[in-house]
Coordinates of C-alpha atoms in Angstrom, one line a residue:
Chain A
X11 CA -24.7 16.9 -1.5
X12 CA -23.4 14.7 1.3
X13 CA -22.0 16.5 4.4
X14 CA -21.1 13.8 6.8
X15 CA -18.4 16.0 8.4
X16 CA -20.9 18.7 9.3
X17 CA -21.1 18.0 13.0
X18 CA -19.8 19.8 16.1
X19 CA -18.2 18.1 19.1
X20 CA -21.4 18.8 21.1
X21 CA -23.7 16.9 18.7
X22 CA -24.6 13.3 18.0
X23 CA -26.0 11.8 14.9
X24 CA -27.8 8.4 14.5
X25 CA -26.3 6.7 11.5
X26 CA -29.3 5.3 9.6
X27 CA -30.4 5.2 6.1
X28 CA -31.5 8.7 5.4
X29 CA -30.5 11.6 3.4
X30 CA -27.3 13.0 4.8
X31 CA -27.8 16.1 6.9
X32 CA -28.1 19.2 4.8
X33 CA -26.3 22.4 5.7
X34 CA -28.3 25.5 5.9
X35 CA -28.1 27.6 2.7
X36 CA -25.7 30.1 4.3
X37 CA -23.2 27.3 4.9
X38 CA -23.2 26.1 1.3
X39 CA -20.5 26.9 -1.1
X40 CA -22.8 28.0 -3.9
X41 CA -24.5 30.6 -1.6
X42 CA -21.1 32.3 -0.9
X43 CA -20.0 31.9 -4.5
X44 CA -23.2 33.6 -5.7
X45 CA -22.8 36.3 -3.1
X46 CA -19.2 37.0 -4.2
X47 CA -20.2 37.1 -7.9
X48 CA -23.1 39.5 -7.1
X49 CA -20.8 41.7 -5.0
X50 CA -18.1 41.7 -7.8
X51 CA -20.7 42.7 -10.4
X52 CA -22.0 45.4 -8.1
X53 CA -18.5 46.8 -7.6
X54 CA -17.7 46.7 -11.4
X55 CA -21.0 48.4 -12.2
X56 CA -20.5 51.2 -9.5
X57 CA -16.9 51.8 -10.4
X58 CA -17.5 51.5 -14.1
X59 CA -20.2 54.1 -14.0
X60 CA -18.3 56.5 -11.8
X61 CA -15.1 56.0 -13.9
X62 CA -17.1 56.7 -17.1
X63 CA -18.5 59.9 -15.5
X64 CA -15.0 61.0 -14.5
X65 CA -13.7 60.1 -17.9
X66 CA -16.4 62.2 -19.6
X67 CA -15.6 65.1 -17.3
X68 CA -11.9 64.8 -17.9
X69 CA -12.0 64.4 -21.7
X70 CA -9.8 67.0 -23.2
X71 CA -11.5 69.7 -25.2
X72 CA -10.2 70.4 -28.7
X73 CA -6.9 72.2 -28.5
X74 CA -6.1 70.9 -25.0
X75 CA -3.2 68.4 -24.6
X76 CA -3.9 65.4 -22.4
X77 CA -1.1 63.9 -20.3
X78 CA -1.1 60.1 -20.1
X79 CA 1.0 58.4 -17.5
X80 CA 2.0 54.9 -18.2
X81 CA 3.7 52.5 -15.8
X82 CA 5.8 49.8 -17.4
X83 CA 4.5 46.4 -16.3
X84 CA 6.0 43.0 -16.5
X85 CA 3.1 40.6 -16.3
X86 CA 5.2 37.4 -16.3
X87 CA 7.5 38.5 -13.4
X88 CA 6.5 37.0 -10.1
X89 CA 8.0 38.6 -7.1
X90 CA 7.9 36.6 -3.9
X91 CA 8.0 38.1 -0.4
X92 CA 11.3 37.6 1.3
X93 CA 11.5 34.4 3.4
X94 CA 12.6 34.4 7.0
X95 CA 11.9 32.8 10.4
X96 CA 10.1 34.3 13.4
X97 CA 11.5 32.9 16.6
X98 CA 9.9 33.3 20.0
X99 CA 10.5 31.9 23.5
X100 CA 7.9 30.6 25.8
X101 CA 7.6 28.2 28.8
X102 CA 4.9 25.6 29.4
X103 CA 4.8 23.6 32.6
X104 CA 8.3 24.9 33.4
X105 CA 9.6 23.5 30.1
X106 CA 11.3 26.4 28.3
X107 CA 10.7 26.3 24.6
X108 CA 11.7 28.2 21.5
X109 CA 9.3 28.3 18.5
X110 CA 10.6 28.8 15.0
X111 CA 7.9 29.8 12.4
X112 CA 9.0 29.9 8.8
X113 CA 7.4 32.7 6.7
X114 CA 7.1 32.8 2.9
X115 CA 9.2 29.6 2.7
X116 CA 8.5 26.1 1.4
X117 CA 9.7 22.9 3.1
X118 CA 11.7 20.0 1.7
X119 CA 14.1 17.3 2.9
X120 CA 17.7 16.9 2.1
X121 CA 20.4 14.4 2.8
X122 CA 23.8 15.8 3.7
X123 CA 24.5 19.1 5.4
X124 CA 22.9 22.3 4.4
X125 CA 25.1 25.4 4.1
X126 CA 24.4 28.3 6.5
X127 CA 25.8 30.5 3.8
X128 CA 23.0 29.6 1.4
X129 CA 20.7 32.5 2.1
X130 CA 17.7 30.8 0.4
X131 CA 17.5 28.4 3.4
X132 CA 15.8 30.0 6.3
X133 CA 15.4 27.0 8.6
X134 CA 17.2 23.7 8.8
X135 CA 16.6 21.0 11.4
X136 CA 17.8 17.4 11.5
X137 CA 14.8 15.2 10.6
X138 CA 15.0 11.4 10.6
X139 CA 17.2 9.3 13.0
X140 CA 20.2 7.3 11.7
X141 CA 20.6 3.7 12.7
X142 CA 23.6 3.1 15.0
X143 CA 24.4 -0.3 13.4
X144 CA 24.6 0.5 9.7
X145 CA 24.3 4.3 9.7
X146 CA 21.2 4.0 7.4
X147 CA 18.2 6.2 7.8
X148 CA 15.7 4.7 10.3
X149 CA 12.2 4.2 8.9
X150 CA 10.7 4.9 5.5
X151 CA 12.3 7.9 3.8
X152 CA 11.4 9.4 0.4
X153 CA 13.5 12.2 -1.1
X154 CA 11.9 14.1 -4.1
X155 CA 9.9 11.0 -5.0
X156 CA 12.9 8.6 -4.6
X157 CA 12.7 5.8 -2.1
X158 CA 15.8 6.1 0.1
X159 CA 14.8 3.8 3.0
X160 CA 11.9 1.5 3.7
X161 CA 10.4 0.2 6.9
X162 CA 12.3 -0.6 10.0
X163 CA 11.9 0.9 13.5
X164 CA 8.7 1.3 15.4
X165 CA 8.1 4.9 14.8
X166 CA 4.4 5.5 13.8
X167 CA 4.8 9.3 13.4
X168 CA 5.3 10.6 9.9
X169 CA 5.8 13.8 8.0
X170 CA 4.8 13.9 4.3
X171 CA 5.6 16.9 2.1
X172 CA 3.4 17.0 -0.9
X173 CA 3.2 20.0 -3.2
X174 CA 5.0 22.1 -0.6
X175 CA 2.5 21.3 2.1
X176 CA 3.4 19.3 5.2
X177 CA 1.1 16.7 6.6
X178 CA 1.8 15.2 10.0
X179 CA 0.1 12.1 11.3
X180 CA 0.4 8.9 13.3
X181 CA -0.2 5.6 11.4
X182 CA 1.6 2.3 10.8
X183 CA 0.6 2.5 7.1
X184 CA -0.3 5.6 5.2
X185 CA -1.1 6.2 1.5
X186 CA 0.9 9.5 1.8
X187 CA 4.1 7.4 1.6
X188 CA 3.1 6.1 -1.9
X189 CA 1.8 9.6 -2.8
X190 CA 5.2 11.1 -1.9
X191 CA 6.9 8.6 -4.3
X192 CA 4.3 9.2 -7.1
X193 CA 4.3 13.0 -6.9
X194 CA 8.0 13.7 -6.3
X195 CA 7.3 14.5 -2.7
X196 CA 9.1 13.8 0.6
X197 CA 8.4 11.5 3.5
X198 CA 10.1 10.5 6.8
X199 CA 9.3 8.7 10.0
X200 CA 9.8 9.8 13.6
X201 CA 8.4 9.3 17.1
X202 CA 4.9 10.8 17.4
X203 CA 4.6 13.2 20.2
X204 CA 1.1 14.7 19.9
X205 CA -1.9 13.5 18.0
X206 CA -5.2 15.4 17.8
X207 CA -4.0 17.5 20.7
X208 CA -3.3 14.5 22.9
X209 CA 0.2 13.7 24.2
X210 CA 1.7 10.4 23.2
X211 CA 4.1 8.6 25.5
X212 CA 7.3 7.1 24.0
X213 CA 9.6 4.5 25.5
X214 CA 12.9 6.3 25.5
X215 CA 13.0 7.8 29.0
X216 CA 16.3 9.8 29.0
X217 CA 16.5 13.6 29.2
X218 CA 18.1 15.6 26.4
X219 CA 17.5 18.7 24.3
X220 CA 14.4 18.0 22.3
X221 CA 13.0 19.2 19.0
X222 CA 9.7 18.7 17.2
X223 CA 7.8 19.5 14.1
X224 CA 4.4 20.7 15.1
X225 CA 1.1 21.8 13.7
X226 CA 0.0 24.7 15.8
X227 CA -3.0 26.9 14.9
X228 CA -2.9 25.6 11.3
X229 CA 0.8 26.6 10.9
X230 CA 3.9 24.4 10.8
X231 CA 6.3 25.3 13.6
X232 CA 9.6 23.8 14.8
X233 CA 9.8 23.8 18.6
X234 CA 13.0 23.2 20.5
X235 CA 13.4 22.7 24.2
X236 CA 16.1 25.0 25.8
X237 CA 16.7 22.5 28.6
X238 CA 17.2 18.7 28.7
X239 CA 13.7 17.2 28.8
X240 CA 12.2 13.7 28.9
X241 CA 10.0 12.7 25.9
X242 CA 7.0 12.7 28.3
X243 CA 7.5 16.3 29.6
X244 CA 8.3 17.7 26.2
X245 CA 5.3 16.1 24.5
X246 CA 3.0 17.2 27.4
X247 CA 4.4 20.7 27.1
X248 CA 3.6 20.7 23.3
X249 CA 0.1 19.4 23.9
X250 CA -0.5 22.1 26.6
X251 CA 0.9 24.7 24.2
X252 CA -2.1 23.8 21.9
X253 CA -0.2 21.8 19.3
X254 CA -2.6 19.6 17.3
X255 CA 0.0 17.2 15.8
X256 CA 3.7 16.9 16.5
X257 CA 6.5 14.4 15.6
X258 CA 9.9 14.3 17.1
X259 CA 13.0 15.7 15.3
X260 CA 16.6 14.8 16.0
X261 CA 17.5 16.4 19.4
X262 CA 20.5 16.3 21.8
X263 CA 23.2 18.9 22.1
X264 CA 24.9 17.4 19.0
X265 CA 22.0 17.9 16.6
X266 CA 22.8 20.7 14.1
X267 CA 20.5 23.3 12.7
X268 CA 20.2 27.0 11.9
X269 CA 17.6 29.6 11.2
X270 CA 17.5 33.0 9.5
X271 CA 15.7 36.0 11.1
X272 CA 14.9 39.4 9.8
X273 CA 17.3 42.1 11.1
X274 CA 16.4 45.7 11.6
X275 CA 17.7 46.8 8.2
X276 CA 15.5 44.3 6.4
X277 CA 18.2 41.8 5.6
X278 CA 18.3 38.4 7.3
X279 CA 20.8 37.2 9.9
X280 CA 21.4 33.5 10.7
X281 CA 22.0 31.7 14.0
X282 CA 22.8 28.1 14.5
X283 CA 23.0 25.4 17.2
X284 CA 24.8 22.2 17.7
X285 CA 27.6 21.1 15.4
X286 CA 27.9 19.8 11.8
X287 CA 28.0 16.1 11.2
X288 CA 30.7 15.3 8.7
X289 CA 32.6 12.3 7.5
X290 CA 31.6 9.1 5.8
X291 CA 29.7 7.7 8.8
X292 CA 27.4 10.7 8.7
X293 CA 26.6 10.5 5.0
X294 CA 22.9 9.9 5.7
X295 CA 22.5 12.8 8.1
X296 CA 19.3 14.5 6.8
X297 CA 17.3 17.7 7.4
X298 CA 14.0 19.2 7.0
X299 CA 14.5 22.7 5.7
X300 CA 12.5 25.6 4.5
X301 CA 13.7 27.6 1.5
X302 CA 12.6 30.8 -0.1
X303 CA 10.3 30.3 -3.0
X304 CA 12.2 30.3 -6.4
Chain B
X12 CA -27.0 -4.2 1.6
X13 CA -24.5 -6.2 3.5
X14 CA -23.7 -7.3 7.0
X15 CA -20.2 -6.2 6.7
X16 CA -18.4 -2.9 6.1
X17 CA -15.9 -2.9 3.2
X18 CA -13.3 -0.2 3.0
X19 CA -11.2 0.0 -0.1
X20 CA -8.3 2.4 -0.8
X21 CA -5.5 2.3 -3.4
X22 CA -3.5 -0.3 -1.4
X23 CA -5.9 -2.4 0.5
X24 CA -9.3 -3.8 1.1
X25 CA -10.6 -4.2 4.7
X26 CA -13.8 -6.1 5.4
X27 CA -15.2 -5.9 8.9
X28 CA -18.4 -7.7 10.1
X29 CA -20.8 -5.1 11.5
X30 CA -21.0 -7.0 14.8
X31 CA -17.2 -6.9 15.2
X32 CA -16.8 -3.2 14.6
X33 CA -16.6 -1.6 18.1
X34 CA -15.7 2.0 17.3
X35 CA -13.9 4.3 14.9
X36 CA -11.9 7.3 16.0
X37 CA -10.7 10.2 14.0
X38 CA -7.0 11.1 13.6
X39 CA -7.0 14.1 11.3
X40 CA -7.2 12.7 7.7
X41 CA -7.0 9.2 9.1
X42 CA -9.4 7.0 11.0
X43 CA -8.6 4.3 13.4
X44 CA -11.0 1.3 13.3
X45 CA -11.2 -0.8 16.5
X46 CA -12.6 -4.3 16.3
X47 CA -13.7 -6.9 19.0
X48 CA -10.5 -8.9 18.7
X49 CA -8.5 -5.9 19.9
X50 CA -7.2 -5.0 16.4
X51 CA -6.7 -1.4 15.4
X52 CA -6.5 -0.6 11.7
X53 CA -5.7 2.9 10.4
X54 CA -7.1 3.9 7.1
X55 CA -6.6 7.1 5.1
X56 CA -10.1 8.3 5.3
X57 CA -11.8 11.0 7.3
X58 CA -14.4 9.9 9.8
X59 CA -17.2 11.5 7.7
X60 CA -16.3 9.1 4.8
X61 CA -16.5 6.1 7.2
X62 CA -19.9 7.3 8.4
X63 CA -21.0 7.5 4.7
X64 CA -19.8 4.0 4.1
X65 CA -21.7 2.7 7.2
X66 CA -24.8 4.5 6.0
X67 CA -24.5 3.1 2.5
X68 CA -23.3 -0.4 3.0
X69 CA -24.8 -1.8 6.2
X70 CA -28.2 -3.3 6.6
X71 CA -30.5 -1.4 8.8
X72 CA -30.6 -4.2 11.3
X73 CA -26.8 -4.1 11.6
X74 CA -26.7 -0.3 11.8
X75 CA -26.6 0.6 15.4
X76 CA -23.9 3.1 15.0
X77 CA -23.8 6.6 16.2
X78 CA -21.6 9.6 15.4
X79 CA -20.5 11.4 18.5
X80 CA -19.0 14.8 17.7
X81 CA -16.2 15.2 15.2
X82 CA -14.1 12.3 16.5
X83 CA -16.1 9.2 17.2
X84 CA -18.4 6.6 15.7
X85 CA -19.4 4.0 18.2
X86 CA -21.4 0.7 17.8
X87 CA -24.3 1.1 20.2
X88 CA -24.5 -2.6 20.8
X89 CA -21.3 -2.4 22.8
X90 CA -22.4 0.6 24.9
X91 CA -21.9 -0.4 28.5
X92 CA -21.6 2.8 30.5
X93 CA -22.3 6.4 29.9
X94 CA -21.7 9.3 32.2
X95 CA -22.1 12.8 30.7
X96 CA -20.8 14.7 33.7
X97 CA -17.6 12.6 33.7
X98 CA -17.5 12.9 29.8
X99 CA -17.0 9.2 29.8
X100 CA -18.4 6.4 27.6
X101 CA -17.4 2.8 28.1
X102 CA -17.7 0.2 25.4
X103 CA -17.7 -3.5 26.3
X104 CA -18.9 -6.9 25.4
X105 CA -19.0 -7.7 29.1
X106 CA -16.4 -10.4 28.7
X107 CA -13.4 -9.8 26.5
X108 CA -12.9 -6.1 26.3
X109 CA -13.7 -2.8 28.0
X110 CA -12.7 0.5 26.3
X111 CA -13.2 3.9 28.0
X112 CA -13.6 6.8 25.6
X113 CA -14.1 10.6 26.1
X114 CA -16.6 12.8 24.5
X115 CA -18.2 16.1 25.2
X116 CA -20.7 16.4 28.1
X117 CA -23.4 17.9 25.8
X118 CA -23.0 15.1 23.2
X119 CA -23.2 12.3 25.8
X120 CA -26.2 13.9 27.4
X121 CA -27.9 13.8 24.0
X122 CA -26.9 10.2 23.6
X123 CA -28.3 9.3 27.0
X124 CA -31.6 11.1 26.2
X125 CA -31.8 9.2 22.9
X126 CA -31.3 5.8 24.5
X127 CA -33.8 6.6 27.2
X128 CA -36.4 7.6 24.6
X129 CA -35.7 4.5 22.6
X130 CA -36.3 2.0 25.5
X131 CA -39.5 3.8 26.7

């Protein structure tokens, strides 16, 4: 079994023709699989025996009436945990940020404006930019497997949503674009802000409210600046926050979005920012949004 | 065995002469391949897969590559400068390019020891 990724940052490996490094047995999958099976068998045996003993002790004697409780079950019914967003404020390098973490929700893209009244949507943020000249979406864009826009722009950052999982990256060409088309997924392009924990500088220098889609500690998080920031300061703040990958989302005070938090009584309450973009010239306004599971 | 590395995915085929491959860096599920002519190519492959291809495809005489930590594979023939305490490694052909990269102090110390041992 080859394990070419089995290396730490503090190690080197000479690449020569030899058997690939072998993991110690306790780092091999079969060791843990066997351990789990053995543990499961042990649990079944122990509980089986004790259950049998208890059953023997509780077996009604002739003439006694046994009470049997039964709970109606519905094996086909799947109940999902309610979806909501956890928002939290922080500041990094004097850049005030708000983090929005969707919980029990799946991401997708949409073109057009989402309705804040739709309680299944727990977070919606404008995703890809719109070209000023023809009002088309800038860069490649795939909506549920359908190619909406291809190429254009110089934005190497991308977000692919395949099977409900978001993958962020920085690349001129990526197979994930084709995969999104083949598998009914989603794809859009944006400025990259952070790659492998390193901040990426972008040309636009102006200051405005910024937003980003980030991979932070293995979770997908939307981060918004609460003040006007330059690309540089915003990206640096994200990198210093510990973000692994981040791409830009549509910012400025005009960008619209909303999120739904849990209230004290267990229901959810929505809050929004910016203003809705309506009219024919905004027909391609688009969002990344997280919805409760069906 | 070949003197060039061939990378094939669903869309493209890339062939790079072993002597032109300067280094490969990891970018999550992607790898960026840097060649002597200053080109950078991004492929949808993790660095471990590139290492495996180098191991399988290149002749031993062309195989002077070293994996440094999780993020780098460098061609030792372009190693120009190494300073573990500065966590710096510079790759150069001493004429057309000079690339400075960062790696962990411990990994670079091991690399320095390896090269010292090799030339003794």
